[in-house]
mmCIF file of C-alpha atoms and ligand atoms in Angstrom:
data_model
loop_
_atom_site.group_PDB
_atom_site.id
_atom_site.type_symbol
_atom_site.label_atom_id
_atom_site.label_comp_id
_atom_site.label_asym_id
_atom_site.label_seq_id
_atom_site.Cartn_x
_atom_site.Cartn_y
_atom_site.Cartn_z
ATOM 1 C CA MET A 404 182.813 55.128 93.513
ATOM 2 C CA ILE A 405 182.499 51.322 93.734
ATOM 3 C CA LYS A 406 182.452 49.314 96.949
ATOM 4 C CA LEU A 407 181.753 45.571 96.919
ATOM 5 C CA ASN A 408 181.400 43.651 100.145
ATOM 6 C CA GLN A 409 181.214 39.837 100.124
ATOM 7 C CA LEU A 410 179.430 39.869 96.807
ATOM 8 C CA THR A 411 178.249 36.466 95.600
ATOM 9 C CA LYS A 412 176.593 35.476 92.323
ATOM 10 C CA VAL A 413 175.143 32.033 91.708
ATOM 11 C CA TYR A 414 173.720 30.908 88.359
ATOM 12 C CA ARG A 415 170.969 28.306 88.580
ATOM 13 C CA THR A 416 169.923 26.260 85.577
ATOM 14 C CA ASP A 417 167.621 23.306 86.319
ATOM 15 C CA GLU A 418 169.459 21.311 88.975
ATOM 16 C CA ILE A 419 172.872 22.780 88.284
ATOM 17 C CA GLU A 420 174.237 25.553 90.486
ATOM 18 C CA SER A 421 177.360 27.448 89.578
ATOM 19 C CA THR A 422 178.954 30.033 91.870
ATOM 20 C CA ALA A 423 180.434 32.593 89.498
ATOM 21 C CA LEU A 424 181.495 35.086 92.199
ATOM 22 C CA ASN A 425 182.257 33.962 95.731
ATOM 23 C CA GLU A 426 182.278 36.682 98.430
ATOM 24 C CA VAL A 427 184.217 39.231 96.415
ATOM 25 C CA SER A 428 185.157 42.472 98.214
ATOM 26 C CA PHE A 429 187.029 45.469 96.833
ATOM 27 C CA GLU A 430 186.859 49.205 96.371
ATOM 28 C CA ILE A 431 187.487 51.341 93.306
ATOM 29 C CA LYS A 432 187.973 55.036 93.864
ATOM 30 C CA LYS A 433 186.817 57.801 91.544
ATOM 31 C CA GLY A 434 189.297 58.295 88.704
ATOM 32 C CA GLU A 435 191.040 54.915 89.026
ATOM 33 C CA PHE A 436 191.883 52.766 85.990
ATOM 34 C CA VAL A 437 191.596 49.103 87.029
ATOM 35 C CA SER A 438 192.076 45.895 85.029
ATOM 36 C CA VAL A 439 190.383 42.607 85.878
ATOM 37 C CA MET A 440 192.292 39.523 84.732
ATOM 38 C CA GLY A 441 192.001 35.756 85.125
ATOM 39 C CA PRO A 442 191.412 32.566 83.122
ATOM 40 C CA SER A 443 188.269 31.908 81.124
ATOM 41 C CA GLY A 444 185.299 31.102 83.386
ATOM 42 C CA CYS A 445 186.741 32.789 86.502
ATOM 43 C CA GLY A 446 183.870 35.306 86.697
ATOM 44 C CA LYS A 447 185.175 38.391 84.889
ATOM 45 C CA SER A 448 182.093 38.982 82.718
ATOM 46 C CA THR A 449 179.784 38.265 85.631
ATOM 47 C CA LEU A 450 181.641 40.868 87.684
ATOM 48 C CA LEU A 451 181.434 43.450 84.889
ATOM 49 C CA ASN A 452 177.708 42.764 84.419
ATOM 50 C CA ILE A 453 177.073 43.340 88.115
ATOM 51 C CA LEU A 454 179.273 46.454 88.277
ATOM 52 C CA GLY A 455 177.384 47.743 85.220
ATOM 53 C CA LEU A 456 173.993 47.063 86.841
ATOM 54 C CA LEU A 457 173.065 44.680 84.040
ATOM 55 C CA ASP A 458 172.703 41.869 86.553
ATOM 56 C CA LYS A 459 171.977 41.421 90.256
ATOM 57 C CA PRO A 460 174.081 39.637 92.879
ATOM 58 C CA GLU A 461 172.773 36.727 94.947
ATOM 59 C CA SER A 462 174.028 38.238 98.198
ATOM 60 C CA GLY A 463 176.448 40.796 99.535
ATOM 61 C CA SER A 464 176.581 44.533 99.092
ATOM 62 C CA TYR A 465 177.320 46.769 96.115
ATOM 63 C CA GLN A 466 177.560 50.487 96.760
ATOM 64 C CA PHE A 467 177.766 52.620 93.616
ATOM 65 C CA LEU A 468 178.332 56.365 94.043
ATOM 66 C CA GLY A 469 177.502 55.978 97.735
ATOM 67 C CA GLU A 470 174.170 54.227 97.180
ATOM 68 C CA GLU A 471 173.342 50.575 97.895
ATOM 69 C CA VAL A 472 172.270 49.164 94.524
ATOM 70 C CA SER A 473 172.423 45.381 95.043
ATOM 71 C CA HIS A 474 168.674 44.967 95.593
ATOM 72 C CA LEU A 475 167.364 47.416 92.974
ATOM 73 C CA ASN A 476 164.969 46.075 90.347
ATOM 74 C CA GLU A 477 165.621 46.396 86.579
ATOM 75 C CA LYS A 478 163.952 49.821 86.373
ATOM 76 C CA GLY A 479 166.019 51.203 89.253
ATOM 77 C CA ARG A 480 169.230 49.738 87.835
ATOM 78 C CA SER A 481 168.539 51.042 84.342
ATOM 79 C CA ASN A 482 167.954 54.606 85.609
ATOM 80 C CA ILE A 483 171.374 54.647 87.288
ATOM 81 C CA ARG A 484 173.027 52.855 84.345
ATOM 82 C CA LYS A 485 171.787 55.293 81.674
ATOM 83 C CA LYS A 486 173.188 58.312 83.513
ATOM 84 C CA ASN A 487 176.414 56.955 84.917
ATOM 85 C CA ILE A 488 177.861 54.040 82.985
ATOM 86 C CA GLY A 489 179.298 53.649 79.479
ATOM 87 C CA PHE A 490 180.022 50.178 78.058
ATOM 88 C CA ILE A 491 182.663 49.085 75.543
ATOM 89 C CA PHE A 492 182.526 45.506 74.227
ATOM 90 C CA GLN A 493 184.956 43.243 72.408
ATOM 91 C CA ASN A 494 182.739 42.941 69.324
ATOM 92 C CA PHE A 495 181.884 46.681 69.286
ATOM 93 C CA ASN A 496 178.088 46.033 69.473
ATOM 94 C CA LEU A 497 177.310 48.827 67.016
ATOM 95 C CA ILE A 498 173.933 48.803 65.275
ATOM 96 C CA ASP A 499 174.590 47.971 61.614
ATOM 97 C CA GLU A 500 171.464 49.742 60.329
ATOM 98 C CA LEU A 501 172.456 53.067 61.913
ATOM 99 C CA THR A 502 175.184 55.418 60.713
ATOM 100 C CA VAL A 503 178.220 56.324 62.788
ATOM 101 C CA PHE A 504 176.483 59.568 63.802
ATOM 102 C CA GLU A 505 173.261 57.753 64.778
ATOM 103 C CA ASN A 506 175.099 55.057 66.756
ATOM 104 C CA ILE A 507 176.885 57.669 68.846
ATOM 105 C CA GLU A 508 173.693 59.723 69.244
ATOM 106 C CA LEU A 509 171.611 56.811 70.596
ATOM 107 C CA PRO A 510 172.460 57.134 74.331
ATOM 108 C CA LEU A 511 171.523 60.835 74.147
ATOM 109 C CA LEU A 512 168.117 59.859 72.702
ATOM 110 C CA TYR A 513 167.609 57.419 75.603
ATOM 111 C CA ASN A 514 168.462 60.270 77.979
ATOM 112 C CA LYS A 515 165.987 62.610 76.191
ATOM 113 C CA VAL A 516 168.604 65.219 75.260
ATOM 114 C CA PRO A 517 167.142 67.800 72.784
ATOM 115 C CA ALA A 518 168.008 67.408 69.079
ATOM 116 C CA SER A 519 170.123 70.556 68.708
ATOM 117 C CA GLU A 520 172.292 69.618 71.683
ATOM 118 C CA ARG A 521 172.570 66.019 70.424
ATOM 119 C CA LYS A 522 173.853 67.218 67.064
ATOM 120 C CA GLN A 523 176.383 69.550 68.596
ATOM 121 C CA ARG A 524 177.729 66.976 71.084
ATOM 122 C CA VAL A 525 177.970 64.127 68.577
ATOM 123 C CA ASN A 526 179.756 66.313 66.019
ATOM 124 C CA ALA A 527 182.246 67.567 68.622
ATOM 125 C CA LEU A 528 183.094 64.035 69.766
ATOM 126 C CA ILE A 529 183.310 62.606 66.230
ATOM 127 C CA GLU A 530 185.815 65.336 65.456
ATOM 128 C CA LYS A 531 187.830 64.623 68.588
ATOM 129 C CA ILE A 532 188.249 60.925 67.791
ATOM 130 C CA GLY A 533 189.146 61.639 64.168
ATOM 131 C CA ILE A 534 186.226 60.100 62.268
ATOM 132 C CA SER A 535 184.274 63.186 61.122
ATOM 133 C CA HIS A 536 184.646 62.090 57.504
ATOM 134 C CA ARG A 537 182.870 58.833 58.438
ATOM 135 C CA ALA A 538 179.812 60.328 60.181
ATOM 136 C CA SER A 539 177.312 59.172 57.561
ATOM 137 C CA HIS A 540 178.923 55.773 56.953
ATOM 138 C CA PHE A 541 177.599 52.500 58.346
ATOM 139 C CA PRO A 542 179.670 50.343 60.743
ATOM 140 C CA GLN A 543 180.371 47.681 58.105
ATOM 141 C CA GLN A 544 182.109 50.317 55.963
ATOM 142 C CA LEU A 545 184.712 50.952 58.677
ATOM 143 C CA SER A 546 187.840 49.131 59.776
ATOM 144 C CA GLY A 547 187.799 47.342 63.137
ATOM 145 C CA GLY A 548 189.846 50.113 64.722
ATOM 146 C CA GLN A 549 187.418 52.732 63.474
ATOM 147 C CA GLN A 550 184.413 50.720 64.685
ATOM 148 C CA GLN A 551 185.882 50.465 68.156
ATOM 149 C CA ARG A 552 186.564 54.214 68.178
ATOM 150 C CA VAL A 553 182.878 54.751 67.339
ATOM 151 C CA ALA A 554 181.944 52.361 70.166
ATOM 152 C CA VAL A 555 184.167 54.292 72.568
ATOM 153 C CA ALA A 556 182.497 57.534 71.446
ATOM 154 C CA ARG A 557 179.058 55.997 72.039
ATOM 155 C CA ALA A 558 180.149 54.985 75.561
ATOM 156 C CA LEU A 559 181.422 58.525 76.240
ATOM 157 C CA ILE A 560 178.739 60.692 74.711
ATOM 158 C CA THR A 561 176.698 60.957 77.932
ATOM 159 C CA ARG A 562 179.914 61.837 79.841
ATOM 160 C CA PRO A 563 179.470 58.978 82.312
ATOM 161 C CA PRO A 564 181.719 58.907 85.402
ATOM 162 C CA LEU A 565 182.312 55.147 84.890
ATOM 163 C CA ILE A 566 183.411 53.264 81.767
ATOM 164 C CA LEU A 567 183.294 49.449 81.745
ATOM 165 C CA ALA A 568 185.276 47.760 78.989
ATOM 166 C CA ASP A 569 185.137 44.019 78.230
ATOM 167 C CA GLU A 570 188.198 42.966 76.186
ATOM 168 C CA PRO A 571 188.130 46.253 74.224
ATOM 169 C CA THR A 572 191.068 45.273 71.992
ATOM 170 C CA GLY A 573 190.135 41.586 71.659
ATOM 171 C CA ASN A 574 189.163 41.881 67.986
ATOM 172 C CA LEU A 575 191.830 44.384 66.936
ATOM 173 C CA ASP A 576 195.361 44.068 65.625
ATOM 174 C CA SER A 577 198.017 45.498 67.903
ATOM 175 C CA SER A 578 198.277 48.934 66.303
ATOM 176 C CA HIS A 579 194.504 49.553 66.397
ATOM 177 C CA GLY A 580 194.435 48.001 69.863
ATOM 178 C CA ASN A 581 197.012 50.516 71.038
ATOM 179 C CA GLU A 582 194.970 53.380 69.567
ATOM 180 C CA VAL A 583 191.968 52.277 71.602
ATOM 181 C CA MET A 584 194.100 51.884 74.743
ATOM 182 C CA GLU A 585 195.490 55.374 74.233
ATOM 183 C CA LEU A 586 191.946 56.717 73.936
ATOM 184 C CA LEU A 587 191.097 55.006 77.244
ATOM 185 C CA CYS A 588 194.205 56.544 78.834
ATOM 186 C CA GLU A 589 193.098 60.015 77.703
ATOM 187 C CA LEU A 590 189.729 59.419 79.323
ATOM 188 C CA HIS A 591 191.405 58.283 82.496
ATOM 189 C CA GLU A 592 193.583 61.389 82.511
ATOM 190 C CA ALA A 593 190.418 63.477 82.129
ATOM 191 C CA GLY A 594 189.082 61.908 85.342
ATOM 192 C CA THR A 595 186.869 59.034 84.139
ATOM 193 C CA THR A 596 186.914 55.857 86.217
ATOM 194 C CA ILE A 597 187.638 52.803 84.035
ATOM 195 C CA VAL A 598 187.246 49.112 84.805
ATOM 196 C CA MET A 599 188.526 46.867 82.012
ATOM 197 C CA VAL A 600 188.426 43.089 81.656
ATOM 198 C CA THR A 601 191.374 41.861 79.628
ATOM 199 C CA HIS A 602 193.462 38.794 78.829
ATOM 200 C CA SER A 603 196.273 40.985 77.616
ATOM 201 C CA PRO A 604 199.099 41.846 80.046
ATOM 202 C CA HIS A 605 200.079 44.569 77.577
ATOM 203 C CA ASP A 606 196.647 46.234 77.821
ATOM 204 C CA ALA A 607 196.605 45.772 81.598
ATOM 205 C CA SER A 608 199.926 47.622 81.795
ATOM 206 C CA TYR A 609 198.049 50.805 80.797
ATOM 207 C CA SER A 610 195.987 50.582 83.999
ATOM 208 C CA GLU A 611 197.011 51.499 87.544
ATOM 209 C CA ARG A 612 195.873 48.359 89.313
ATOM 210 C CA ILE A 613 195.128 44.755 88.365
ATOM 211 C CA ILE A 614 192.569 42.569 90.141
ATOM 212 C CA ASN A 615 193.268 38.878 89.490
ATOM 213 C CA LEU A 616 190.297 36.514 89.705
ATOM 214 C CA LEU A 617 190.335 32.731 89.981
ATOM 215 C CA ASP A 618 187.213 30.572 90.438
ATOM 216 C CA GLY A 619 185.105 33.568 91.428
ATOM 217 C CA GLN A 620 187.502 34.907 94.049
ATOM 218 C CA ILE A 621 190.167 37.591 94.113
ATOM 219 C CA VAL A 622 193.533 35.856 94.361
ATOM 220 C CA SER A 623 195.750 38.916 94.196
ATOM 221 C CA GLU A 624 195.858 42.597 93.460
ATOM 222 C CA ASN A 625 198.907 44.275 92.055
ATOM 223 C CA LYS A 626 200.005 47.511 90.561
ATOM 224 C CA SER A 627 200.519 47.263 86.838
ATOM 225 C CA LYS A 628 204.008 47.091 85.368
ATOM 226 C CA LEU A 629 203.744 50.521 83.812
ATOM 227 C CA THR A 630 202.908 52.144 87.158
ATOM 228 C CA GLN A 631 205.742 50.269 88.831
ATOM 229 C CA ALA A 632 208.149 51.351 86.109
ATOM 230 C CA VAL A 633 207.203 54.991 86.677
ATOM 231 C CA ILE A 634 207.704 54.613 90.452
HETATM 232 P P1 ADP B 1330 184.718 34.828 82.454
HETATM 233 O O1 ADP B 1330 184.132 36.106 81.971
HETATM 234 O O2 ADP B 1330 185.876 35.035 83.393
HETATM 235 O O3 ADP B 1330 185.050 33.871 81.365
HETATM 236 P P2 ADP B 1330 182.030 34.274 83.412
HETATM 237 O O4 ADP B 1330 181.692 35.368 84.346
HETATM 238 O O5 ADP B 1330 181.478 34.333 82.047
HETATM 239 O O6 ADP B 1330 183.619 34.109 83.374
HETATM 240 O O7 ADP B 1330 181.582 32.892 84.045
HETATM 241 C C1 ADP B 1330 181.851 32.505 85.403
HETATM 242 C C2 ADP B 1330 181.180 31.176 85.681
HETATM 243 O O8 ADP B 1330 179.774 31.312 85.652
HETATM 244 C C3 ADP B 1330 181.522 30.080 84.690
HETATM 245 O O9 ADP B 1330 181.608 28.866 85.389
HETATM 246 C C4 ADP B 1330 180.340 30.088 83.755
HETATM 247 O O10 ADP B 1330 180.148 28.834 83.180
HETATM 248 C C5 ADP B 1330 179.203 30.458 84.672
HETATM 249 N N1 ADP B 1330 178.152 31.219 83.945
HETATM 250 C C6 ADP B 1330 178.311 32.434 83.350
HETATM 251 N N2 ADP B 1330 177.152 32.868 82.823
HETATM 252 C C7 ADP B 1330 176.238 31.915 83.104
HETATM 253 C C8 ADP B 1330 174.841 31.768 82.825
HETATM 254 N N3 ADP B 1330 174.148 32.708 82.174
HETATM 255 N N4 ADP B 1330 174.218 30.636 83.269
HETATM 256 C C9 ADP B 1330 174.900 29.693 83.937
HETATM 257 N N5 ADP B 1330 176.211 29.760 84.247
HETATM 258 C C10 ADP B 1330 176.876 30.855 83.824
HETATM 259 P P1 ADP B 1331 192.351 53.279 60.415
HETATM 260 O O1 ADP B 1331 193.835 53.183 60.635
HETATM 261 O O2 ADP B 1331 191.926 54.594 59.835
HETATM 262 O O3 ADP B 1331 191.522 52.880 61.584
HETATM 263 P P2 ADP B 1331 192.776 51.001 58.571
HETATM 264 O O4 ADP B 1331 194.214 51.348 58.433
HETATM 265 O O5 ADP B 1331 192.404 49.731 59.228
HETATM 266 O O6 ADP B 1331 191.942 52.212 59.288
HETATM 267 O O7 ADP B 1331 192.081 51.015 57.161
HETATM 268 C C1 ADP B 1331 192.531 51.848 56.101
HETATM 269 C C2 ADP B 1331 191.332 52.269 55.293
HETATM 270 O O8 ADP B 1331 190.605 51.142 54.773
HETATM 271 C C3 ADP B 1331 190.373 53.037 56.164
HETATM 272 O O9 ADP B 1331 189.923 54.194 55.471
HETATM 273 C C4 ADP B 1331 189.255 52.075 56.409
HETATM 274 O O10 ADP B 1331 188.027 52.737 56.549
HETATM 275 C C5 ADP B 1331 189.253 51.190 55.195
HETATM 276 N N1 ADP B 1331 188.790 49.858 55.591
HETATM 277 C C6 ADP B 1331 189.410 48.986 56.411
HETATM 278 N N2 ADP B 1331 188.716 47.856 56.572
HETATM 279 C C7 ADP B 1331 187.611 48.001 55.807
HETATM 280 C C8 ADP B 1331 186.473 47.180 55.539
HETATM 281 N N3 ADP B 1331 186.310 45.953 56.091
HETATM 282 N N4 ADP B 1331 185.524 47.645 54.707
HETATM 283 C C9 ADP B 1331 185.652 48.869 54.164
HETATM 284 N N5 ADP B 1331 186.693 49.695 54.362
HETATM 285 C C10 ADP B 1331 187.665 49.270 55.182
#
């Protein structure tokens, strides 16, 4: 699904150059659940932004679903993004002025799905994640755990083959964090590919593989503890 070859990203501001990713190469197969870990500033967010086609690399190759996407312009990237990638952020990124229902519906509007189908799909998903009684509430009326469940639903509503999650439990207490991780595990079991940036070894233990970054380079890859325990 994802194949990076010697991917490099340099940020340039005035005279300062900063190499955020330095010739990174790896592959992620369809259906894998991968964590990306490493200290602050090592390039995790940059990597997620490039994988999610929000940003462009300086050099190197990125093949997504068999297609070279590293040189696409914003329009080309956004077409692929809308159909194939769901995002989950640490601070939920819900729109405060829209209800739970409307937040989850938004990606379907962007994809021009007809109203009757939108209604049916949003209601089915809201039911599945246990927040039907909150459909007409606004994000600020929900607990953090509930807001992140809404954000997960918004990421899933278009049934994208790839979910990218940036510290999805970073603003949650451990019990709500575990609920969100369990939701991600269900998605993984249903065949969705997940790439998650996390500082938490506990969260990473839910994934199958951990990519460790340091100063923009991969320093090691290992199977997560949970997978090892099962083997
Ligand atoms: P992480 O997510 O692991 O904390 P980032 O990907 O945010 O790391 O950052 C990697 C490096 O790139 C850091 O040195 C950071 O300062 C730099 N960087 C990130 N974003 C920008 C930007 N927009 N402009 C300039 N430098 C940036
Ligand atoms: P859950 O376990 O259902 O995710 P919590 O246990 O965190 O939710 O919260 C218990 C109840 O209090 C829930 O119905 C939730 O909506 C409500 N609640 C929690 N935080 C807030 C808040 N900041 N504002 C309004 N209601 C809240």
